Amino acid sequence: MPCFNMWTPLLIVLGTLSACFGSDSSSGVVITSITPNQLQRTTARTLDLAIENLPELPGQLLCAFTIGETTVTTEAIKQTNGVKCATPPTKDIPSIPVGQHNITAKLSVRSSNGPDFVTTKFMFFDCNTYSSCTQCVSSDFPCDWCVDGHRCTHDTAENCRNDILITGVSRVGPSFRSGPAFCPTIRGTDIGSQEILVPSGVKKAVKVKVHIVGQFIVQTRFVCLFNIEGRFTKVNAQLLGDVIYCDPMEFTYNSSVSNINASLAVIWGGSKPLDNPDNVHVNIYKCRDLANNCGLCLALPEKYGCGWCESSKRCEIFEQCDKGLGAWLKRDHTCPI
Ligand SMILES: *[C@@H]1O[C@H](CO)[C@@H](O)[C@H](O)[C@H]1NC(C)=O
Ligand SMILES: *[C@@H]1O[C@H](CO)[C@@H](O)[C@H](O)[C@H]1NC(C)=O
Ligand SMILES: *[C@@H]1O[C@H](CO)[C@@H](O)[C@H](O)[C@H]1NC(C)=O
């Protein structure tokens, strides 16, 4: 607690002058707890502030919430171990910057015509800022995910009626489904990899393992959405068991690099993507840019399926070497001299 000169008359009245010049320059006024200690930004509540050594002050007490440059005060009412005061009207709490989930206000208690005599921090969070189930239910804040509503909320009774609920890890109390392990997600390929390899220019049916809760998801239409060099391509998909089979499509890219990553989304119910927490993606490659001579080509990892096409004198997959008719050397062969 800093001591300002303007305080001095007040401090003498309070008899805390000595404390002010004490080694830690503390006046001894401390907020020991706030209940609730954080709040959903779009709601308003009365806070109970437990304050030690709250001085006897004449006149009205105020709670002052300062966020950025703006201060909003609300009336504070003295009670046995401190004060209670309302949080600011929600319209006065700025929205949370994109990509963040909370804002911190400086919270001071002051007399209406005096300086702050004790200050602390108070956090406003916003469950609505989480757009995926995994992020929502892993949050430090008490947020839950409504599966069909595809939204994160602080108030499931209000916003999640008749829906399947996944409770956040910060919620206390019993729960049927708690934490990100219950979120509808893309899990990886059938061999447990995060990368699906596809040669450029080849038609391929991509499949991924998924984890899904809720019969209503199973019954919806699925779509696979790929982003290749900023172009989006959408194909229908089927769910069989725990595998999503995307319809075949050609994966092609133009830039002269040996490989690119294309993002993958599996969308259900028209617009709701499954979470993809491990970033399962498609890697599209060109054998001929991975290796420009036979020796390098035959030394490429087997997973690419590249080989040396003798007619084109290029590193290619079998199907692309004279449309599968050319002389094609694979890994265990020897390069011609
Ligand atoms: C609140 O937001 C800040 C800034 O984004 C972040 O560093 C901090 O971890 C957040 N606090 C919690 C409890 O999530
Ligand atoms: C790639 O090249 C093909 C053929 O030249 C062209 O039709 C297509 O629009 C190009 N795609 C991009 C993203 O540039
Ligand atoms: C593709 O993604 C993987 C995994 O995130 C990364 O290791 C690799 O470098 C990426 N490749 C390209 C060409 O960006």
Tab-separated table of C-alpha atoms and ligand atoms in Angstrom:
chain	number	residue	atom	x	y	z
A	1	MET	CA	0.000	0.000	0.000
A	2	PRO	CA	1.741	3.178	-1.129
A	3	CYS	CA	1.574	6.360	0.899
A	4	PHE	CA	0.773	9.509	-0.996
A	5	ASN	CA	1.232	12.946	0.469
A	6	MET	CA	-2.376	13.789	-0.177
A	7	TRP	CA	-3.280	11.063	2.260
A	8	THR	CA	-1.494	12.485	5.186
A	9	PRO	CA	-4.419	14.284	6.864
A	10	LEU	CA	-6.573	11.208	6.424
A	11	LEU	CA	-3.910	8.914	7.772
A	12	ILE	CA	-3.504	11.013	10.889
A	13	VAL	CA	-7.234	10.776	11.451
A	14	LEU	CA	-6.985	7.047	10.981
A	15	GLY	CA	-4.009	6.775	13.267
A	16	THR	CA	-2.099	4.777	10.713
A	17	LEU	CA	0.636	7.290	10.118
A	18	SER	CA	3.214	5.086	11.754
A	19	ALA	CA	2.226	2.185	9.521
A	20	CYS	CA	2.725	4.456	6.576
A	21	PHE	CA	6.324	5.048	7.510
A	22	GLY	CA	6.867	1.438	8.493
A	23	SER	CA	9.490	-0.586	6.767
A	24	ASP	CA	7.095	-1.965	4.146
A	25	SER	CA	5.188	1.337	3.971
A	26	SER	CA	1.992	-0.602	4.454
A	27	SER	CA	-1.125	0.825	5.987
A	28	GLY	CA	-2.172	-2.674	6.985
A	29	VAL	CA	-5.413	-2.597	4.997
A	30	VAL	CA	-5.600	-5.851	3.038
A	31	ILE	CA	-8.237	-7.505	0.898
A	32	THR	CA	-8.005	-11.131	1.989
A	33	SER	CA	-10.633	-12.575	-0.306
A	34	ILE	CA	-13.234	-11.725	-2.917
A	35	THR	CA	-16.308	-13.885	-3.455
A	36	PRO	CA	-16.788	-14.762	-6.254
A	37	ASN	CA	-13.133	-14.217	-7.141
A	38	GLN	CA	-13.694	-13.905	-10.906
A	39	LEU	CA	-16.706	-13.381	-13.106
A	40	GLN	CA	-18.086	-14.070	-16.566
A	41	ARG	CA	-17.786	-10.752	-18.401
A	42	THR	CA	-21.377	-10.725	-19.600
A	43	THR	CA	-22.834	-11.013	-16.106
A	44	ALA	CA	-23.076	-8.755	-13.070
A	45	ARG	CA	-22.837	-9.844	-9.458
A	46	THR	CA	-22.432	-8.508	-5.978
A	47	LEU	CA	-18.917	-9.139	-4.714
A	48	ASP	CA	-18.069	-9.763	-1.082
A	49	LEU	CA	-14.698	-8.292	-0.233
A	50	ALA	CA	-13.174	-9.473	3.035
A	51	ILE	CA	-10.917	-6.662	4.202
A	52	GLU	CA	-8.578	-6.659	7.165
A	53	ASN	CA	-8.066	-3.445	9.133
A	54	LEU	CA	-10.707	-1.586	7.171
A	55	PRO	CA	-10.550	1.944	8.600
A	56	GLU	CA	-13.627	3.704	9.945
A	57	LEU	CA	-14.228	6.270	7.259
A	58	PRO	CA	-16.898	8.907	7.118
A	59	GLY	CA	-19.081	9.083	4.043
A	60	GLN	CA	-19.820	6.752	1.195
A	61	LEU	CA	-17.429	3.953	0.241
A	62	LEU	CA	-16.944	3.011	-3.387
A	63	CYS	CA	-15.529	0.103	-5.335
A	64	ALA	CA	-13.590	1.393	-8.334
A	65	PHE	CA	-12.973	-0.946	-11.266
A	66	THR	CA	-10.293	0.300	-13.647
A	67	ILE	CA	-9.773	-1.423	-16.991
A	68	GLY	CA	-7.337	0.334	-19.273
A	69	GLU	CA	-8.065	4.055	-19.054
A	70	THR	CA	-11.610	3.706	-17.820
A	71	THR	CA	-12.761	3.629	-14.215
A	72	VAL	CA	-16.259	2.702	-13.176
A	73	THR	CA	-17.324	3.045	-9.551
A	74	THR	CA	-20.102	1.268	-7.740
A	75	GLU	CA	-21.435	1.835	-4.246
A	76	ALA	CA	-19.752	-0.231	-1.533
A	77	ILE	CA	-21.677	-1.224	1.551
A	78	LYS	CA	-19.819	-1.879	4.736
A	79	GLN	CA	-20.367	-5.231	6.373
A	80	THR	CA	-18.808	-7.149	9.230
A	81	ASN	CA	-15.533	-8.185	7.646
A	82	GLY	CA	-15.292	-5.813	4.731
A	83	VAL	CA	-17.592	-4.464	2.089
A	84	LYS	CA	-19.874	-5.641	-0.625
A	85	CYS	CA	-20.294	-3.935	-3.963
A	86	ALA	CA	-21.710	-4.663	-7.387
A	87	THR	CA	-19.546	-5.273	-10.440
A	88	PRO	CA	-19.907	-2.618	-13.164
A	89	PRO	CA	-22.812	-2.804	-15.627
A	90	THR	CA	-21.751	-5.278	-18.311
A	91	LYS	CA	-21.893	-2.572	-21.011
A	92	ASP	CA	-19.045	-0.825	-19.202
A	93	ILE	CA	-16.730	-3.829	-19.297
A	94	PRO	CA	-14.750	-3.784	-22.534
A	95	SER	CA	-14.860	-6.879	-24.693
A	96	ILE	CA	-11.914	-9.230	-24.491
A	97	PRO	CA	-9.274	-8.887	-27.231
A	98	VAL	CA	-9.377	-11.565	-29.927
A	99	GLY	CA	-7.350	-14.599	-28.960
A	100	GLN	CA	-7.580	-13.838	-25.245
A	101	HIS	CA	-10.067	-15.080	-22.700
A	102	ASN	CA	-9.924	-12.676	-19.784
A	103	ILE	CA	-9.291	-9.102	-18.782
A	104	THR	CA	-8.088	-7.954	-15.432
A	105	ALA	CA	-9.533	-4.925	-13.683
A	106	LYS	CA	-7.786	-3.016	-10.949
A	107	LEU	CA	-10.247	-3.054	-8.074
A	108	SER	CA	-9.887	-0.411	-5.383
A	109	VAL	CA	-11.929	0.489	-2.389
A	110	ARG	CA	-12.047	4.217	-1.686
A	111	SER	CA	-14.117	6.799	0.064
A	112	SER	CA	-16.153	8.960	-2.257
A	113	ASN	CA	-13.898	11.953	-1.887
A	114	GLY	CA	-10.626	10.295	-1.058
A	115	PRO	CA	-7.911	8.226	-2.630
A	116	ASP	CA	-7.876	4.441	-2.828
A	117	PHE	CA	-7.023	2.857	0.475
A	118	VAL	CA	-6.704	-0.678	-0.775
A	119	THR	CA	-6.264	-2.122	-4.245
A	120	THR	CA	-6.316	-5.583	-5.743
A	121	LYS	CA	-7.031	-7.270	-9.070
A	122	PHE	CA	-10.267	-8.729	-10.300
A	123	MET	CA	-10.575	-10.898	-13.398
A	124	PHE	CA	-13.402	-10.996	-15.899
A	125	PHE	CA	-13.353	-14.019	-18.161
A	126	ASP	CA	-15.562	-14.908	-21.105
A	127	CYS	CA	-16.352	-18.516	-21.925
A	128	ASN	CA	-17.763	-17.371	-25.279
A	129	THR	CA	-14.219	-16.584	-26.425
A	130	TYR	CA	-13.443	-20.302	-26.733
A	131	SER	CA	-14.446	-21.695	-30.101
A	132	SER	CA	-13.467	-25.322	-29.629
A	133	CYS	CA	-14.529	-27.909	-27.103
A	134	THR	CA	-10.948	-28.819	-26.249
A	135	GLN	CA	-9.994	-25.228	-25.420
A	136	CYS	CA	-13.253	-24.592	-23.610
A	137	VAL	CA	-13.165	-27.515	-21.222
A	138	SER	CA	-9.395	-27.207	-20.627
A	139	SER	CA	-9.809	-23.577	-19.531
A	140	ASP	CA	-8.748	-22.262	-16.136
A	141	PHE	CA	-12.189	-20.685	-15.997
A	142	PRO	CA	-15.440	-22.444	-15.129
A	143	CYS	CA	-16.613	-23.043	-18.693
A	144	ASP	CA	-18.548	-25.958	-20.198
A	145	TRP	CA	-19.133	-27.070	-23.781
A	146	CYS	CA	-22.565	-27.770	-25.286
A	147	VAL	CA	-21.982	-30.334	-28.016
A	148	ASP	CA	-24.981	-29.750	-30.278
A	149	GLY	CA	-25.032	-26.005	-29.642
A	150	HIS	CA	-21.310	-26.058	-30.445
A	151	ARG	CA	-20.563	-23.343	-27.927
A	152	CYS	CA	-18.709	-22.685	-24.737
A	153	THR	CA	-20.733	-21.252	-21.898
A	154	HIS	CA	-20.554	-20.254	-18.235
A	155	ASP	CA	-24.228	-21.093	-17.775
A	156	THR	CA	-25.344	-24.468	-19.065
A	157	ALA	CA	-28.775	-24.215	-17.458
A	158	GLU	CA	-29.469	-21.184	-19.607
A	159	ASN	CA	-27.522	-22.013	-22.771
A	160	CYS	CA	-27.280	-25.793	-22.980
A	161	ARG	CA	-30.773	-27.171	-22.432
A	162	ASN	CA	-31.389	-30.724	-23.677
A	163	ASP	CA	-27.888	-30.806	-25.040
A	164	ILE	CA	-24.961	-33.101	-24.379
A	165	LEU	CA	-22.654	-31.363	-22.023
A	166	ILE	CA	-18.939	-31.688	-21.505
A	167	THR	CA	-17.893	-30.061	-18.286
A	168	GLY	CA	-14.726	-28.046	-17.938
A	169	VAL	CA	-11.827	-29.252	-15.816
A	170	SER	CA	-12.175	-26.135	-13.642
A	171	ARG	CA	-15.679	-27.070	-12.538
A	172	VAL	CA	-15.951	-28.550	-9.098
A	173	GLY	CA	-18.411	-31.307	-8.315
A	174	PRO	CA	-19.483	-34.501	-10.014
A	175	SER	CA	-19.818	-34.677	-13.759
A	176	PHE	CA	-20.764	-37.291	-16.287
A	177	ARG	CA	-18.243	-36.128	-18.890
A	178	SER	CA	-15.430	-33.900	-17.845
A	179	GLY	CA	-12.427	-32.624	-19.730
A	180	PRO	CA	-11.089	-32.654	-23.285
A	181	ALA	CA	-10.978	-36.463	-23.564
A	182	PHE	CA	-14.749	-36.314	-24.144
A	183	CYS	CA	-14.683	-33.706	-26.890
A	184	PRO	CA	-15.630	-34.713	-30.434
A	185	THR	CA	-12.214	-34.791	-32.110
A	186	ILE	CA	-10.103	-36.002	-34.992
A	187	ARG	CA	-7.718	-38.495	-33.446
A	188	GLY	CA	-5.228	-39.183	-36.236
A	189	THR	CA	-4.744	-41.693	-39.006
A	190	ASP	CA	-5.461	-45.376	-38.545
A	191	ILE	CA	-1.758	-45.921	-37.889
A	192	GLY	CA	-1.761	-43.224	-35.230
A	193	SER	CA	0.070	-40.601	-37.255
A	194	GLN	CA	-0.759	-36.892	-37.447
A	195	GLU	CA	0.293	-36.714	-41.086
A	196	ILE	CA	-1.507	-38.087	-44.131
A	197	LEU	CA	0.864	-38.357	-47.088
A	198	VAL	CA	-0.519	-37.759	-50.574
A	199	PRO	CA	1.487	-37.394	-53.803
A	200	SER	CA	0.560	-34.244	-55.735
A	201	GLY	CA	-1.702	-34.829	-58.698
A	202	VAL	CA	-3.128	-38.068	-57.356
A	203	LYS	CA	-6.720	-38.841	-56.411
A	204	LYS	CA	-6.936	-40.065	-52.870
A	205	ALA	CA	-9.615	-40.937	-50.304
A	206	VAL	CA	-8.386	-39.567	-46.997
A	207	LYS	CA	-9.534	-41.299	-43.828
A	208	VAL	CA	-9.084	-40.324	-40.209
A	209	LYS	CA	-9.989	-41.809	-36.856
A	210	VAL	CA	-12.411	-39.738	-34.839
A	211	HIS	CA	-13.847	-39.676	-31.363
A	212	ILE	CA	-17.505	-38.763	-31.230
A	213	VAL	CA	-20.045	-38.481	-28.445
A	214	GLY	CA	-23.720	-38.163	-29.150
A	215	GLN	CA	-25.911	-40.115	-31.488
A	216	PHE	CA	-27.072	-36.875	-33.085
A	217	ILE	CA	-23.585	-36.241	-34.429
A	218	VAL	CA	-23.435	-39.707	-35.940
A	219	GLN	CA	-26.710	-39.045	-37.732
A	220	THR	CA	-25.662	-35.804	-39.369
A	221	ARG	CA	-23.983	-35.303	-42.718
A	222	PHE	CA	-20.198	-35.161	-42.657
A	223	VAL	CA	-17.956	-33.119	-44.888
A	224	CYS	CA	-14.175	-33.039	-45.213
A	225	LEU	CA	-12.726	-29.607	-45.904
A	226	PHE	CA	-9.151	-29.215	-47.147
A	227	ASN	CA	-7.219	-25.990	-47.412
A	228	ILE	CA	-4.557	-26.387	-50.093
A	229	GLU	CA	-2.483	-23.247	-50.653
A	230	GLY	CA	-5.422	-21.138	-49.478
A	231	ARG	CA	-7.952	-22.829	-51.768
A	232	PHE	CA	-10.709	-24.712	-49.976
A	233	THR	CA	-12.004	-28.012	-51.322
A	234	LYS	CA	-14.976	-29.748	-49.789
A	235	VAL	CA	-15.955	-33.387	-50.255
A	236	ASN	CA	-18.605	-35.515	-48.617
A	237	ALA	CA	-17.629	-38.049	-46.012
A	238	GLN	CA	-18.958	-41.195	-44.369
A	239	LEU	CA	-18.589	-42.274	-40.777
A	240	LEU	CA	-18.069	-46.024	-40.344
A	241	GLY	CA	-17.193	-47.181	-36.861
A	242	ASP	CA	-14.720	-44.642	-35.589
A	243	VAL	CA	-13.335	-43.732	-39.002
A	244	ILE	CA	-14.313	-40.848	-41.258
A	245	TYR	CA	-13.882	-41.681	-44.943
A	246	CYS	CA	-13.606	-38.547	-47.059
A	247	ASP	CA	-14.669	-39.002	-50.682
A	248	PRO	CA	-11.719	-39.278	-53.085
A	249	MET	CA	-10.346	-36.044	-54.493
A	250	GLU	CA	-7.243	-34.909	-56.300
A	251	PHE	CA	-4.599	-33.255	-54.205
A	252	THR	CA	-2.551	-30.910	-56.344
A	253	TYR	CA	-0.422	-27.900	-55.670
A	254	ASN	CA	1.376	-25.516	-57.970
A	255	SER	CA	4.269	-24.008	-56.089
A	256	SER	CA	7.723	-25.355	-56.812
A	257	VAL	CA	8.479	-26.811	-53.426
A	258	SER	CA	8.961	-30.463	-52.591
A	259	ASN	CA	5.962	-30.625	-50.252
A	260	ILE	CA	3.259	-28.558	-48.604
A	261	ASN	CA	0.879	-29.042	-45.711
A	262	ALA	CA	-2.842	-28.827	-46.310
A	263	SER	CA	-5.139	-28.428	-43.336
A	264	LEU	CA	-8.045	-30.778	-42.836
A	265	ALA	CA	-11.349	-30.209	-41.099
A	266	VAL	CA	-14.146	-32.707	-40.574
A	267	ILE	CA	-17.426	-30.841	-40.331
A	268	TRP	CA	-20.707	-32.186	-39.000
A	269	GLY	CA	-24.182	-30.700	-38.774
A	270	GLY	CA	-23.481	-28.227	-41.571
A	271	SER	CA	-20.971	-26.001	-39.833
A	272	LYS	CA	-19.499	-27.652	-36.775
A	273	PRO	CA	-15.889	-28.797	-37.090
A	274	LEU	CA	-14.615	-31.648	-34.977
A	275	ASP	CA	-11.717	-30.492	-32.824
A	276	ASN	CA	-8.325	-31.221	-34.281
A	277	PRO	CA	-6.111	-30.703	-31.235
A	278	ASP	CA	-3.111	-32.558	-32.666
A	279	ASN	CA	-3.335	-30.799	-36.032
A	280	VAL	CA	-3.876	-33.884	-38.155
A	281	HIS	CA	-3.115	-32.642	-41.659
A	282	VAL	CA	-2.329	-33.723	-45.205
A	283	ASN	CA	1.220	-33.479	-46.507
A	284	ILE	CA	1.209	-33.252	-50.302
A	285	TYR	CA	4.535	-33.946	-51.972
A	286	LYS	CA	6.201	-34.226	-55.350
A	287	CYS	CA	8.763	-37.010	-55.659
A	288	ARG	CA	10.584	-35.123	-58.385
A	289	ASP	CA	11.182	-32.157	-56.084
A	290	LEU	CA	12.124	-34.360	-53.142
A	291	ALA	CA	14.889	-35.973	-55.225
A	292	ASN	CA	16.357	-34.818	-58.529
A	293	ASN	CA	18.488	-37.856	-59.309
A	294	CYS	CA	18.054	-41.605	-59.162
A	295	GLY	CA	20.327	-42.176	-56.172
A	296	LEU	CA	18.509	-39.648	-54.003
A	297	CYS	CA	15.168	-40.873	-55.254
A	298	LEU	CA	15.745	-44.491	-54.271
A	299	ALA	CA	17.024	-43.338	-50.880
A	300	LEU	CA	13.781	-41.515	-50.009
A	301	PRO	CA	11.822	-42.944	-47.084
A	302	GLU	CA	9.541	-45.766	-48.152
A	303	LYS	CA	6.415	-43.943	-46.952
A	304	TYR	CA	6.520	-41.669	-50.026
A	305	GLY	CA	6.343	-44.527	-52.505
A	306	CYS	CA	8.656	-42.705	-54.896
A	307	GLY	CA	10.785	-44.516	-57.474
A	308	TRP	CA	12.944	-43.693	-60.492
A	309	CYS	CA	11.023	-43.504	-63.739
A	310	GLU	CA	13.433	-44.435	-66.489
A	311	SER	CA	11.405	-43.037	-69.371
A	312	SER	CA	10.931	-39.582	-67.866
A	313	LYS	CA	14.260	-39.704	-65.977
A	314	ARG	CA	12.441	-38.397	-62.957
A	315	CYS	CA	11.589	-39.440	-59.446
A	316	GLU	CA	7.899	-40.350	-59.555
A	317	ILE	CA	5.321	-42.574	-57.974
A	318	PHE	CA	4.600	-45.719	-59.918
A	319	GLU	CA	1.193	-44.567	-61.182
A	320	GLN	CA	2.689	-41.402	-62.651
A	321	CYS	CA	5.567	-43.126	-64.489
A	322	ASP	CA	4.151	-43.356	-68.001
A	323	LYS	CA	0.740	-43.839	-66.371
A	324	GLY	CA	1.990	-46.967	-64.649
A	325	LEU	CA	3.494	-48.487	-67.807
A	326	GLY	CA	7.032	-47.109	-67.624
A	327	ALA	CA	10.166	-48.808	-66.357
A	328	TRP	CA	10.139	-47.862	-62.707
A	329	LEU	CA	12.917	-48.560	-60.200
A	330	LYS	CA	12.000	-48.786	-56.560
A	331	ARG	CA	14.035	-48.706	-53.388
A	332	ASP	CA	15.744	-52.102	-53.583
A	333	HIS	CA	16.827	-51.601	-57.192
A	334	THR	CA	20.123	-50.192	-58.424
A	335	CYS	CA	20.327	-46.963	-60.367
A	336	PRO	CA	21.561	-47.202	-63.987
A	337	ILE	CA	25.058	-45.816	-64.451
B	1	LIG	C1	-5.620	-14.096	-18.689
B	1	LIG	O1	-5.180	-13.517	-19.921
B	1	LIG	C2	-3.784	-13.320	-19.999
B	1	LIG	C3	-3.503	-12.594	-21.305
B	1	LIG	O2	-4.012	-13.325	-22.402
B	1	LIG	C4	-3.053	-14.648	-19.910
B	1	LIG	O3	-1.669	-14.459	-19.945
B	1	LIG	C5	-3.449	-15.333	-18.610
B	1	LIG	O4	-2.875	-16.619	-18.561
B	1	LIG	C6	-4.960	-15.451	-18.500
B	1	LIG	N1	-5.305	-15.985	-17.191
B	1	LIG	C7	-5.875	-17.167	-17.029
B	1	LIG	C8	-6.147	-17.577	-15.634
B	1	LIG	O5	-6.180	-17.867	-17.975
B	2	LIG	C1	-2.508	-24.242	-60.555
B	2	LIG	O1	-2.224	-24.412	-61.912
B	2	LIG	C2	-3.352	-24.768	-62.698
B	2	LIG	C3	-2.901	-25.052	-64.096
B	2	LIG	O2	-1.963	-24.144	-64.530
B	2	LIG	C4	-4.396	-23.652	-62.617
B	2	LIG	O3	-5.559	-24.008	-63.339
B	2	LIG	C5	-4.763	-23.400	-61.157
B	2	LIG	O4	-5.652	-22.323	-61.062
B	2	LIG	C6	-3.525	-23.122	-60.357
B	2	LIG	N1	-3.888	-23.026	-58.953
B	2	LIG	C7	-3.436	-22.062	-58.159
B	2	LIG	C8	-3.888	-22.073	-56.767
B	2	LIG	O5	-2.674	-21.195	-58.571
B	3	LIG	C1	4.142	-29.803	-42.129
B	3	LIG	O1	3.739	-29.980	-40.783
B	3	LIG	C2	4.661	-30.749	-40.004
B	3	LIG	C3	4.049	-30.980	-38.648
B	3	LIG	O2	3.512	-29.816	-38.131
B	3	LIG	C4	5.972	-29.995	-39.941
B	3	LIG	O3	6.913	-30.734	-39.190
B	3	LIG	C5	6.507	-29.755	-41.357
B	3	LIG	O4	7.673	-28.983	-41.304
B	3	LIG	C6	5.457	-29.059	-42.213
B	3	LIG	N1	5.919	-29.014	-43.576
B	3	LIG	C7	5.851	-27.904	-44.330
B	3	LIG	C8	6.330	-28.008	-45.726
B	3	LIG	O5	5.406	-26.851	-43.888
